[in-house]
PDB file of C-alpha atoms in Angstrom:
ATOM      1  CA  UNK A   1      41.930  -6.353 -87.454  1.00 60.00           C
ATOM      2  CA  UNK A   2      42.131 -10.231 -87.307  1.00 67.00           C
ATOM      3  CA  UNK A   3      43.258  -9.415 -83.791  1.00 69.00           C
ATOM      4  CA  UNK A   4      40.629  -7.312 -82.366  1.00 64.00           C
ATOM      5  CA  UNK A   5      38.137  -9.657 -84.109  1.00 68.00           C
ATOM      6  CA  UNK A   6      39.620 -13.004 -82.517  1.00 72.00           C
ATOM      7  CA  UNK A   7      38.748 -11.374 -79.154  1.00 72.00           C
ATOM      8  CA  UNK A   8      35.820  -9.946 -79.987  1.00 70.00           C
ATOM      9  CA  UNK A   9      35.324 -13.798 -80.939  1.00 72.00           C
ATOM     10  CA  UNK A  10      36.540 -15.224 -77.985  1.00 78.00           C
ATOM     11  CA  UNK A  11      34.667 -12.541 -75.763  1.00 75.00           C
ATOM     12  CA  UNK A  12      31.232 -14.302 -76.462  1.00 75.00           C
ATOM     13  CA  UNK A  13      31.819 -17.290 -74.769  1.00 78.00           C
ATOM     14  CA  UNK A  14      31.199 -15.489 -71.457  1.00 81.00           C
ATOM     15  CA  UNK A  15      28.695 -13.781 -72.987  1.00 78.00           C
ATOM     16  CA  UNK A  16      26.526 -16.951 -73.975  1.00 77.00           C
ATOM     17  CA  UNK A  17      27.134 -18.207 -70.985  1.00 81.00           C
ATOM     18  CA  UNK A  18      26.027 -15.648 -68.885  1.00 80.00           C
ATOM     19  CA  UNK A  19      22.817 -15.186 -71.012  1.00 77.00           C
ATOM     20  CA  UNK A  20      22.003 -19.192 -71.064  1.00 77.00           C
ATOM     21  CA  UNK A  21      22.963 -18.614 -66.821  1.00 81.00           C
ATOM     22  CA  UNK A  22      20.045 -15.963 -66.566  1.00 80.00           C
ATOM     23  CA  UNK A  23      17.485 -17.690 -69.022  1.00 76.00           C
ATOM     24  CA  UNK A  24      17.650 -20.762 -67.471  1.00 75.00           C
ATOM     25  CA  UNK A  25      17.181 -19.525 -63.807  1.00 77.00           C
ATOM     26  CA  UNK A  26      14.713 -17.263 -64.754  1.00 75.00           C
ATOM     27  CA  UNK A  27      12.249 -19.877 -66.166  1.00 69.00           C
ATOM     28  CA  UNK A  28      12.891 -21.715 -62.866  1.00 70.00           C
ATOM     29  CA  UNK A  29      11.987 -18.748 -60.981  1.00 70.00           C
ATOM     30  CA  UNK A  30       8.105 -17.970 -62.609  1.00 69.00           C
ATOM     31  CA  UNK A  31       5.394 -20.286 -60.715  1.00 66.00           C
ATOM     32  CA  UNK A  32       4.305 -23.820 -61.888  1.00 63.00           C
ATOM     33  CA  UNK A  33       6.587 -25.742 -64.396  1.00 61.00           C
ATOM     34  CA  UNK A  34       5.167 -28.218 -67.713  1.00 62.00           C
ATOM     35  CA  UNK A  35       3.257 -30.693 -64.952  1.00 63.00           C
ATOM     36  CA  UNK A  36       1.385 -28.172 -63.782  1.00 63.00           C
ATOM     37  CA  UNK A  37       0.387 -26.731 -67.237  1.00 60.00           C
ATOM     38  CA  UNK A  38      -0.068 -30.756 -68.703  1.00 61.00           C
ATOM     39  CA  UNK A  39      -2.445 -31.806 -66.170  1.00 60.00           C
ATOM     40  CA  UNK A  40      -4.437 -28.899 -64.699  1.00 59.00           C
ATOM     41  CA  UNK A  41      -4.799 -27.655 -61.930  1.00 50.00           C
ATOM     42  CA  UNK A  42      -8.206 -29.210 -60.778  1.00 48.00           C
ATOM     43  CA  UNK A  43      -6.421 -31.356 -57.950  1.00 53.00           C
ATOM     44  CA  UNK A  44      -7.253 -34.587 -59.053  1.00 63.00           C
ATOM     45  CA  UNK A  45      -3.742 -35.772 -60.358  1.00 61.00           C
ATOM     46  CA  UNK A  46      -2.303 -37.940 -57.269  1.00 62.00           C
ATOM     47  CA  UNK A  47       1.288 -36.530 -55.896  1.00 65.00           C
ATOM     48  CA  UNK A  48       2.795 -40.084 -57.205  1.00 69.00           C
ATOM     49  CA  UNK A  49       1.466 -39.346 -60.951  1.00 65.00           C
ATOM     50  CA  UNK A  50       2.832 -35.541 -60.221  1.00 65.00           C
ATOM     51  CA  UNK A  51       6.388 -36.688 -59.111  1.00 69.00           C
ATOM     52  CA  UNK A  52       6.430 -39.780 -62.276  1.00 70.00           C
ATOM     53  CA  UNK A  53       5.697 -37.374 -64.374  1.00 65.00           C
ATOM     54  CA  UNK A  54       8.439 -34.903 -63.037  1.00 68.00           C
ATOM     55  CA  UNK A  55      11.013 -37.498 -63.331  1.00 73.00           C
ATOM     56  CA  UNK A  56      10.470 -38.147 -66.991  1.00 66.00           C
ATOM     57  CA  UNK A  57      10.622 -34.612 -68.032  1.00 63.00           C
ATOM     58  CA  UNK A  58      14.232 -34.281 -65.477  1.00 65.00           C
ATOM     59  CA  UNK A  59      12.533 -32.036 -63.426  1.00 66.00           C
ATOM     60  CA  UNK A  60      12.733 -33.869 -60.008  1.00 65.00           C
ATOM     61  CA  UNK A  61      16.970 -33.396 -60.729  1.00 69.00           C
ATOM     62  CA  UNK A  62      18.732 -30.436 -59.002  1.00 73.00           C
ATOM     63  CA  UNK A  63      18.457 -26.551 -60.898  1.00 73.00           C
ATOM     64  CA  UNK A  64      22.310 -26.884 -60.951  1.00 75.00           C
ATOM     65  CA  UNK A  65      22.031 -30.739 -62.752  1.00 76.00           C
ATOM     66  CA  UNK A  66      19.425 -29.833 -65.299  1.00 74.00           C
ATOM     67  CA  UNK A  67      21.718 -26.801 -66.280  1.00 78.00           C
ATOM     68  CA  UNK A  68      24.455 -28.645 -66.880  1.00 78.00           C
ATOM     69  CA  UNK A  69      22.907 -31.431 -68.592  1.00 73.00           C
ATOM     70  CA  UNK A  70      21.526 -28.741 -70.797  1.00 75.00           C
ATOM     71  CA  UNK A  71      24.390 -26.730 -71.437  1.00 76.00           C
ATOM     72  CA  UNK A  72      26.388 -30.223 -72.037  1.00 77.00           C
ATOM     73  CA  UNK A  73      24.163 -31.117 -74.586  1.00 74.00           C
ATOM     74  CA  UNK A  74      24.077 -27.554 -76.485  1.00 76.00           C
ATOM     75  CA  UNK A  75      27.703 -27.248 -76.594  1.00 76.00           C
ATOM     76  CA  UNK A  76      26.987 -30.288 -78.854  1.00 75.00           C
ATOM     77  CA  UNK A  77      24.110 -28.788 -80.942  1.00 74.00           C
ATOM     78  CA  UNK A  78      22.031 -30.317 -79.136  1.00 73.00           C
ATOM     79  CA  UNK A  79      19.229 -27.549 -77.331  1.00 75.00           C
ATOM     80  CA  UNK A  80      16.688 -30.605 -76.242  1.00 73.00           C
ATOM     81  CA  UNK A  81      13.729 -31.595 -77.001  1.00 75.00           C
ATOM     82  CA  UNK A  82      10.245 -29.964 -76.239  1.00 77.00           C
ATOM     83  CA  UNK A  83       8.427 -30.720 -73.198  1.00 70.00           C
ATOM     84  CA  UNK A  84       5.237 -31.598 -74.959  1.00 74.00           C
ATOM     85  CA  UNK A  85       5.812 -32.096 -78.076  1.00 75.00           C
ATOM     86  CA  UNK A  86       8.762 -34.216 -78.149  1.00 73.00           C
ATOM     87  CA  UNK A  87      10.281 -32.320 -81.384  1.00 82.00           C
ATOM     88  CA  UNK A  88      13.980 -31.280 -81.060  1.00 83.00           C
ATOM     89  CA  UNK A  89      14.056 -27.081 -80.140  1.00 82.00           C
ATOM     90  CA  UNK A  90      16.944 -27.037 -82.824  1.00 82.00           C
ATOM     91  CA  UNK A  91      14.732 -28.442 -85.320  1.00 84.00           C
ATOM     92  CA  UNK A  92      11.991 -26.164 -84.970  1.00 85.00           C
ATOM     93  CA  UNK A  93      14.378 -23.135 -84.471  1.00 85.00           C
ATOM     94  CA  UNK A  94      15.737 -23.964 -87.764  1.00 86.00           C
ATOM     95  CA  UNK A  95      12.230 -23.721 -89.582  1.00 85.00           C
ATOM     96  CA  UNK A  96      10.850 -20.605 -87.274  1.00 85.00           C
ATOM     97  CA  UNK A  97      14.345 -18.710 -87.938  1.00 86.00           C
ATOM     98  CA  UNK A  98      14.232 -17.479 -91.578  1.00 87.00           C
ATOM     99  CA  UNK A  99      10.635 -15.692 -90.638  1.00 87.00           C
ATOM    100  CA  UNK A 100      11.987 -13.804 -87.957  1.00 86.00           C
ATOM    101  CA  UNK A 101      15.370 -12.503 -89.908  1.00 85.00           C
ATOM    102  CA  UNK A 102      13.689 -12.193 -92.565  1.00 86.00           C
ATOM    103  CA  UNK A 103      10.753  -9.950 -91.067  1.00 87.00           C
ATOM    104  CA  UNK A 104      14.020  -7.629 -89.047  1.00 86.00           C
ATOM    105  CA  UNK A 105      15.708  -7.545 -92.620  1.00 86.00           C
ATOM    106  CA  UNK A 106      12.781  -6.192 -94.557  1.00 88.00           C
ATOM    107  CA  UNK A 107      11.947  -4.093 -91.657  1.00 85.00           C
ATOM    108  CA  UNK A 108      15.114  -2.484 -91.526  1.00 85.00           C
ATOM    109  CA  UNK A 109      15.082  -1.640 -95.427  1.00 87.00           C
ATOM    110  CA  UNK A 110      11.727   0.295 -95.101  1.00 87.00           C
ATOM    111  CA  UNK A 111      13.725   2.003 -92.127  1.00 85.00           C
ATOM    112  CA  UNK A 112      16.720   2.619 -93.600  1.00 84.00           C
ATOM    113  CA  UNK A 113      15.098   3.930 -96.690  1.00 87.00           C
ATOM    114  CA  UNK A 114      13.174   6.318 -94.879  1.00 87.00           C
ATOM    115  CA  UNK A 115      15.395   7.436 -92.678  1.00 84.00           C
ATOM    116  CA  UNK A 116      18.736   8.217 -94.202  1.00 83.00           C
ATOM    117  CA  UNK A 117      16.133  10.393 -96.777  1.00 85.00           C
ATOM    118  CA  UNK A 118      14.477  12.202 -94.480  1.00 86.00           C
ATOM    119  CA  UNK A 119      17.224  12.875 -92.256  1.00 83.00           C
ATOM    120  CA  UNK A 120      19.093  14.231 -94.931  1.00 82.00           C
ATOM    121  CA  UNK A 121      16.571  16.506 -95.861  1.00 82.00           C
ATOM    122  CA  UNK A 122      16.097  17.532 -92.213  1.00 82.00           C
ATOM    123  CA  UNK A 123      19.182  18.701 -91.396  1.00 79.00           C
ATOM    124  CA  UNK A 124      19.876  20.529 -95.014  1.00 79.00           C
ATOM    125  CA  UNK A 125      16.463  22.366 -94.183  1.00 79.00           C
ATOM    126  CA  UNK A 126      16.855  23.309 -90.723  1.00 79.00           C
ATOM    127  CA  UNK A 127      14.635  25.141 -89.040  1.00 75.00           C
ATOM    128  CA  UNK A 128      11.963  24.983 -91.779  1.00 82.00           C
ATOM    129  CA  UNK A 129       9.192  22.999 -92.805  1.00 83.00           C
ATOM    130  CA  UNK A 130      10.855  20.103 -94.243  1.00 80.00           C
ATOM    131  CA  UNK A 131      12.825  19.693 -90.627  1.00 79.00           C
ATOM    132  CA  UNK A 132       9.348  20.396 -89.107  1.00 84.00           C
ATOM    133  CA  UNK A 133       7.392  17.985 -91.042  1.00 86.00           C
ATOM    134  CA  UNK A 134      10.533  15.274 -89.862  1.00 82.00           C
ATOM    135  CA  UNK A 135      10.147  16.278 -86.701  1.00 82.00           C
ATOM    136  CA  UNK A 136       6.764  15.370 -86.845  1.00 85.00           C
ATOM    137  CA  UNK A 137       6.969  12.128 -87.672  1.00 81.00           C
ATOM    138  CA  UNK A 138      10.119  11.169 -85.828  1.00 80.00           C
ATOM    139  CA  UNK A 139       7.436  12.214 -82.536  1.00 82.00           C
ATOM    140  CA  UNK A 140       4.687  10.138 -84.199  1.00 81.00           C
ATOM    141  CA  UNK A 141       6.532   7.028 -84.470  1.00 77.00           C
ATOM    142  CA  UNK A 142       8.386   7.180 -81.488  1.00 77.00           C
ATOM    143  CA  UNK A 143       4.609   7.349 -79.382  1.00 80.00           C
ATOM    144  CA  UNK A 144       3.007   5.116 -81.642  1.00 80.00           C
ATOM    145  CA  UNK A 145       3.130   1.568 -80.097  1.00 79.00           C
ATOM    146  CA  UNK A 146       4.491  -1.143 -82.418  1.00 75.00           C
ATOM    147  CA  UNK A 147       1.484  -3.366 -81.798  1.00 78.00           C
ATOM    148  CA  UNK A 148      -1.187  -0.832 -81.783  1.00 82.00           C
ATOM    149  CA  UNK A 149       0.836   0.572 -85.456  1.00 82.00           C
ATOM    150  CA  UNK A 150       0.340  -2.735 -86.362  1.00 82.00           C
ATOM    151  CA  UNK A 151      -3.532  -2.974 -86.123  1.00 85.00           C
ATOM    152  CA  UNK A 152      -3.784   0.234 -87.660  1.00 87.00           C
ATOM    153  CA  UNK A 153      -1.879  -0.868 -91.019  1.00 85.00           C
ATOM    154  CA  UNK A 154      -4.469  -3.881 -90.857  1.00 88.00           C
ATOM    155  CA  UNK A 155      -7.495  -1.750 -90.586  1.00 87.00           C
ATOM    156  CA  UNK A 156      -6.364   0.512 -93.520  1.00 86.00           C
ATOM    157  CA  UNK A 157      -4.905  -2.159 -96.074  1.00 86.00           C
ATOM    158  CA  UNK A 158      -5.991  -4.874 -95.435  1.00 81.00           C
ATOM    159  CA  UNK A 159     -10.101  -4.505 -93.958  1.00 83.00           C
ATOM    160  CA  UNK A 160     -10.368  -1.148 -95.245  1.00 81.00           C
ATOM    161  CA  UNK A 161      -8.731  -1.382 -98.873  1.00 83.00           C
ATOM    162  CA  UNK A 162      -8.482  -4.734 -99.431  1.00 79.00           C
ATOM    163  CA  UNK A 163      -4.868  -4.737-101.262  1.00 83.00           C
ATOM    164  CA  UNK A 164      -2.844  -7.294 -98.330  1.00 83.00           C
ATOM    165  CA  UNK A 165      -3.435  -9.929 -96.601  1.00 83.00           C
ATOM    166  CA  UNK A 166      -4.715  -8.986 -92.645  1.00 82.00           C
ATOM    167  CA  UNK A 167      -2.030 -11.965 -91.149  1.00 80.00           C
ATOM    168  CA  UNK A 168      -0.774 -15.283 -91.917  1.00 78.00           C
ATOM    169  CA  UNK A 169       2.717 -16.564 -93.955  1.00 81.00           C
ATOM    170  CA  UNK A 170       4.144 -18.166 -97.283  1.00 81.00           C
ATOM    171  CA  UNK A 171       7.174 -19.321 -98.250  1.00 81.00           C
ATOM    172  CA  UNK A 172       9.641 -17.219 -99.650  1.00 79.00           C
ATOM    173  CA  UNK A 173      11.079 -20.534-101.799  1.00 81.00           C
ATOM    174  CA  UNK A 174       7.019 -21.354-102.525  1.00 81.00           C
ATOM    175  CA  UNK A 175       5.966 -17.905-103.795  1.00 80.00           C
ATOM    176  CA  UNK A 176       8.126 -14.883-103.422  1.00 83.00           C
ATOM    177  CA  UNK A 177       5.493 -12.632-104.427  1.00 87.00           C
ATOM    178  CA  UNK A 178       3.116 -13.839-102.250  1.00 84.00           C
ATOM    179  CA  UNK A 179       5.232 -13.660 -99.956  1.00 83.00           C
ATOM    180  CA  UNK A 180       6.079 -10.306 -99.602  1.00 87.00           C
ATOM    181  CA  UNK A 181       2.621  -9.663 -99.502  1.00 86.00           C
ATOM    182  CA  UNK A 182       2.073 -10.784 -96.156  1.00 85.00           C
ATOM    183  CA  UNK A 183       5.041  -9.546 -95.249  1.00 86.00           C
ATOM    184  CA  UNK A 184       5.171  -5.779 -96.101  1.00 86.00           C
ATOM    185  CA  UNK A 185       2.470  -5.009 -92.704  1.00 87.00           C
ATOM    186  CA  UNK A 186       4.453  -6.554 -90.346  1.00 88.00           C
ATOM    187  CA  UNK A 187       7.898  -5.120 -91.867  1.00 86.00           C
ATOM    188  CA  UNK A 188       6.431  -1.750 -92.399  1.00 86.00           C
ATOM    189  CA  UNK A 189       4.985  -1.584 -88.610  1.00 84.00           C
ATOM    190  CA  UNK A 190       8.726  -2.493 -87.587  1.00 83.00           C
ATOM    191  CA  UNK A 191      10.553  -0.053 -89.943  1.00 83.00           C
ATOM    192  CA  UNK A 192       8.669   2.764 -89.735  1.00 83.00           C
ATOM    193  CA  UNK A 193       9.261   2.950 -86.095  1.00 81.00           C
ATOM    194  CA  UNK A 194      13.256   2.296 -86.361  1.00 81.00           C
ATOM    195  CA  UNK A 195      12.985   4.909 -89.320  1.00 83.00           C
ATOM    196  CA  UNK A 196      12.118   7.778 -86.510  1.00 82.00           C
ATOM    197  CA  UNK A 197      14.293   6.992 -84.132  1.00 79.00           C
ATOM    198  CA  UNK A 198      17.094   6.208 -87.107  1.00 82.00           C
ATOM    199  CA  UNK A 199      16.050   9.590 -88.983  1.00 84.00           C
ATOM    200  CA  UNK A 200      16.725  12.106 -85.542  1.00 82.00           C
ATOM    201  CA  UNK A 201      20.570  10.494 -85.462  1.00 81.00           C
ATOM    202  CA  UNK A 202      20.871  10.903 -89.016  1.00 81.00           C
ATOM    203  CA  UNK A 203      19.353  14.249 -88.605  1.00 82.00           C
ATOM    204  CA  UNK A 204      21.899  15.228 -85.593  1.00 81.00           C
ATOM    205  CA  UNK A 205      24.851  13.567 -87.202  1.00 79.00           C
ATOM    206  CA  UNK A 206      24.694  15.311 -90.596  1.00 79.00           C
ATOM    207  CA  UNK A 207      24.173  18.645 -88.723  1.00 78.00           C
ATOM    208  CA  UNK A 208      27.415  17.888 -86.341  1.00 76.00           C
ATOM    209  CA  UNK A 209      29.546  16.655 -89.441  1.00 76.00           C
ATOM    210  CA  UNK A 210      28.515  19.852 -91.857  1.00 72.00           C
ATOM    211  CA  UNK A 211      30.448  22.012 -89.156  1.00 74.00           C
ATOM    212  CA  UNK A 212      33.505  20.235 -89.076  1.00 74.00           C
ATOM    213  CA  UNK A 213      36.910  22.082 -90.967  1.00 71.00           C
ATOM    214  CA  UNK A 214      37.200  18.956 -93.485  1.00 71.00           C
ATOM    215  CA  UNK A 215      33.828  19.572 -94.366  1.00 70.00           C
ATOM    216  CA  UNK A 216      34.494  23.803 -94.962  1.00 71.00           C
ATOM    217  CA  UNK A 217      37.501  23.179 -96.566  1.00 74.00           C
ATOM    218  CA  UNK A 218      35.468  21.125 -99.270  1.00 69.00           C
ATOM    219  CA  UNK A 219      33.512  24.061 -99.796  1.00 71.00           C
ATOM    220  CA  UNK A 220      36.357  26.193 -99.936  1.00 75.00           C
ATOM    221  CA  UNK A 221      38.373  24.938-103.201  1.00 71.00           C
ATOM    222  CA  UNK A 222      34.810  24.838-104.496  1.00 71.00           C
ATOM    223  CA  UNK A 223      33.067  21.925-104.737  1.00 70.00           C
ATOM    224  CA  UNK A 224      29.940  20.935-105.866  1.00 73.00           C
ATOM    225  CA  UNK A 225      27.161  20.967-102.788  1.00 68.00           C
ATOM    226  CA  UNK A 226      26.270  17.303-103.524  1.00 69.00           C
ATOM    227  CA  UNK A 227      29.474  16.437-103.649  1.00 70.00           C
ATOM    228  CA  UNK A 228      30.551  17.825-100.466  1.00 71.00           C
ATOM    229  CA  UNK A 229      27.398  16.458 -98.320  1.00 74.00           C
ATOM    230  CA  UNK A 230      27.206  12.862-100.449  1.00 70.00           C
ATOM    231  CA  UNK A 231      30.883  12.278-100.269  1.00 69.00           C
ATOM    232  CA  UNK A 232      32.212  13.629 -97.362  1.00 66.00           C
ATOM    233  CA  UNK A 233      30.174  14.615 -94.926  1.00 73.00           C
ATOM    234  CA  UNK A 234      26.800  11.841 -95.168  1.00 71.00           C
ATOM    235  CA  UNK A 235      29.790   9.121 -95.330  1.00 71.00           C
ATOM    236  CA  UNK A 236      31.114  10.456 -92.071  1.00 72.00           C
ATOM    237  CA  UNK A 237      28.020  11.033 -90.889  1.00 75.00           C
ATOM    238  CA  UNK A 238      26.031   7.569 -90.910  1.00 73.00           C
ATOM    239  CA  UNK A 239      28.787   6.136 -88.651  1.00 73.00           C
ATOM    240  CA  UNK A 240      26.595   6.340 -85.714  1.00 76.00           C
ATOM    241  CA  UNK A 241      23.901   5.286 -87.716  1.00 77.00           C
ATOM    242  CA  UNK A 242      25.043   2.038 -88.386  1.00 75.00           C
ATOM    243  CA  UNK A 243      25.706   1.348 -84.582  1.00 75.00           C
ATOM    244  CA  UNK A 244      22.277   2.331 -84.009  1.00 76.00           C
ATOM    245  CA  UNK A 245      21.178   0.020 -86.910  1.00 77.00           C
ATOM    246  CA  UNK A 246      23.430  -2.712 -85.772  1.00 74.00           C
ATOM    247  CA  UNK A 247      22.163  -2.552 -82.650  1.00 74.00           C
ATOM    248  CA  UNK A 248      18.387  -2.651 -83.624  1.00 76.00           C
ATOM    249  CA  UNK A 249      19.172  -5.535 -85.485  1.00 77.00           C
ATOM    250  CA  UNK A 250      20.198  -7.630 -82.655  1.00 71.00           C
ATOM    251  CA  UNK A 251      16.986  -6.200 -80.581  1.00 68.00           C
ATOM    252  CA  UNK A 252      14.506  -6.281 -83.526  1.00 74.00           C
ATOM    253  CA  UNK A 253      14.902 -10.205 -83.910  1.00 72.00           C
ATOM    254  CA  UNK A 254      14.330 -10.648 -80.163  1.00 64.00           C
ATOM    255  CA  UNK A 255      11.577  -7.855 -80.006  1.00 62.00           C
ATOM    256  CA  UNK A 256       9.337  -8.456 -82.683  1.00 74.00           C
ATOM    257  CA  UNK A 257       7.786 -11.362 -80.643  1.00 76.00           C
ATOM    258  CA  UNK A 258       4.427  -8.658 -80.566  1.00 79.00           C
ATOM    259  CA  UNK A 259       4.061  -7.918 -84.268  1.00 83.00           C
ATOM    260  CA  UNK A 260       4.438 -12.094 -85.129  1.00 82.00           C
ATOM    261  CA  UNK A 261       1.575 -12.292 -83.023  1.00 80.00           C
ATOM    262  CA  UNK A 262      -0.686  -9.595 -84.356  1.00 82.00           C
ATOM    263  CA  UNK A 263       0.364 -11.126 -87.943  1.00 84.00           C
ATOM    264  CA  UNK A 264       0.538 -14.718 -86.916  1.00 81.00           C
ATOM    265  CA  UNK A 265       3.909 -15.127 -88.104  1.00 84.00           C
ATOM    266  CA  UNK A 266       5.392 -18.299 -87.270  1.00 84.00           C
ATOM    267  CA  UNK A 267       9.039 -17.002 -86.191  1.00 83.00           C
ATOM    268  CA  UNK A 268      11.130 -17.479 -83.100  1.00 83.00           C
ATOM    269  CA  UNK A 269       9.715 -14.714 -81.062  1.00 79.00           C
ATOM    270  CA  UNK A 270       6.336 -16.500 -81.320  1.00 82.00           C
ATOM    271  CA  UNK A 271       7.768 -19.179 -80.775  1.00 82.00           C
ATOM    272  CA  UNK A 272       9.207 -18.194 -77.284  1.00 81.00           C
ATOM    273  CA  UNK A 273       6.527 -16.937 -76.535  1.00 81.00           C
ATOM    274  CA  UNK A 274       4.217 -20.565 -76.307  1.00 79.00           C
ATOM    275  CA  UNK A 275       7.111 -21.642 -74.799  1.00 79.00           C
ATOM    276  CA  UNK A 276       6.619 -19.333 -71.483  1.00 77.00           C
ATOM    277  CA  UNK A 277       3.255 -20.006 -71.729  1.00 75.00           C
ATOM    278  CA  UNK A 278       3.401 -23.029 -71.183  1.00 74.00           C
ATOM    279  CA  UNK A 279       6.540 -23.452 -69.458  1.00 74.00           C
ATOM    280  CA  UNK A 280       8.373 -24.829 -72.120  1.00 75.00           C
ATOM    281  CA  UNK A 281      12.313 -24.858 -70.487  1.00 75.00           C
ATOM    282  CA  UNK A 282      14.025 -26.039 -73.773  1.00 79.00           C
ATOM    283  CA  UNK A 283      12.252 -24.039 -76.410  1.00 82.00           C
ATOM    284  CA  UNK A 284      12.740 -20.498 -74.068  1.00 80.00           C
ATOM    285  CA  UNK A 285      16.304 -21.758 -73.373  1.00 79.00           C
ATOM    286  CA  UNK A 286      17.165 -22.493 -76.980  1.00 81.00           C
ATOM    287  CA  UNK A 287      15.147 -19.336 -78.945  1.00 83.00           C
ATOM    288  CA  UNK A 288      16.792 -16.844 -76.338  1.00 80.00           C
ATOM    289  CA  UNK A 289      20.522 -18.424 -76.870  1.00 80.00           C
ATOM    290  CA  UNK A 290      19.537 -18.403 -80.751  1.00 81.00           C
ATOM    291  CA  UNK A 291      18.801 -14.414 -80.327  1.00 81.00           C
ATOM    292  CA  UNK A 292      21.914 -13.968 -78.527  1.00 78.00           C
ATOM    293  CA  UNK A 293      24.270 -15.216 -81.040  1.00 79.00           C
ATOM    294  CA  UNK A 294      22.574 -13.222 -83.619  1.00 79.00           C
ATOM    295  CA  UNK A 295      22.977 -10.423 -81.932  1.00 78.00           C
ATOM    296  CA  UNK A 296      26.497 -10.606 -80.803  1.00 77.00           C
ATOM    297  CA  UNK A 297      27.235 -11.452 -84.833  1.00 78.00           C
ATOM    298  CA  UNK A 298      25.309  -8.528 -85.422  1.00 78.00           C
ATOM    299  CA  UNK A 299      27.573  -6.420 -83.139  1.00 75.00           C
ATOM    300  CA  UNK A 300      30.952  -7.998 -84.611  1.00 74.00           C
ATOM    301  CA  UNK A 301      29.651  -7.130 -88.498  1.00 77.00           C
ATOM    302  CA  UNK A 302      29.006  -3.456 -87.393  1.00 73.00           C
ATOM    303  CA  UNK A 303      32.721  -3.096 -86.220  1.00 71.00           C
ATOM    304  CA  UNK A 304      34.077  -4.498 -89.255  1.00 71.00           C
ATOM    305  CA  UNK A 305      31.713  -1.953 -91.222  1.00 70.00           C
ATOM    306  CA  UNK A 306      33.067   0.906 -89.627  1.00 66.00           C
ATOM    307  CA  UNK A 307      36.344   0.416 -90.854  1.00 62.00           C
ATOM    308  CA  UNK A 308      34.876   0.195 -94.130  1.00 65.00           C
ATOM    309  CA  UNK A 309      32.662   3.609 -94.315  1.00 60.00           C
ATOM    310  CA  UNK A 310      35.155   5.438 -91.916  1.00 60.00           C
ATOM    311  CA  UNK A 311      39.048   4.859 -93.413  1.00 58.00           C
ATOM    312  CA  UNK A 312      40.284   6.441 -90.096  1.00 60.00           C
ATOM    313  CA  UNK A 313      39.041   3.591 -88.235  1.00 56.00           C
ATOM    314  CA  UNK A 314      41.271   0.711 -87.537  1.00 55.00           C
ATOM    315  CA  UNK A 315      41.654  -1.958 -85.448  1.00 53.00           C
ATOM    316  CA  UNK A 316      45.112  -3.054 -83.498  1.00 50.00           C
TER     317      UNK A 316
END
């Protein structure tokens, strides 16, 4: 196990380097830069002034030199400073990452709490009305975009019933209950869609596991049906579910940008979107690198969970 973990940690180095190169190249391929956003497009700024501004921001250097300087600083923990505000990017990301992390965790909790019981129910009642209702839920969840579901939840529970606030954020440390009230709707927007996909995997995996020989043997020994399902079959059936949830966790960290925008949450995704719109390269590069690192760590934890859930899984 330790050898396997060591290899995976070493593989993160070229992975993160590749992400940094791709993001750096794509940002430079976008027309315009932070200077054109600052001065506008009126055409009343002289070419000398534009050159001076680009020199001040370091944009006059060749691309490979810009990348080399940024990468060298990033290896020392310095992700640069915002070209517009001058604030350190690492400081802003440290303030915003807990918001995105909390949103992702709450979304996963909602997804798992719905998907696992519903998937088990659908598998145990295959071809009957509980299975049909679960399939309908999965179809709706996979068909409705997350931002549209978020708007519907705002209309229903905020503007209609007045139970929850429609937008905004309250730090968890300041007021835990108010924080939860503000996070329920955005987390539900993420969790319900993820629950639809996860439920289908729980159902199909459990149906396949129930047909295996060791499950038939457990039933032949006279074990209760609940023991057969929850102690033997479900534990094995959850392995592909752990894979999906782990991958979705990493994707939600970077893909919650629309939800953060809809609910006005000061998370990493919304921060990166602002950086893209303003051509603020250090913000985008730092945000994507942070999300990529979190994604790699989550995948590593998923591999460790394999051995915990199923003792037959071992890494040499």
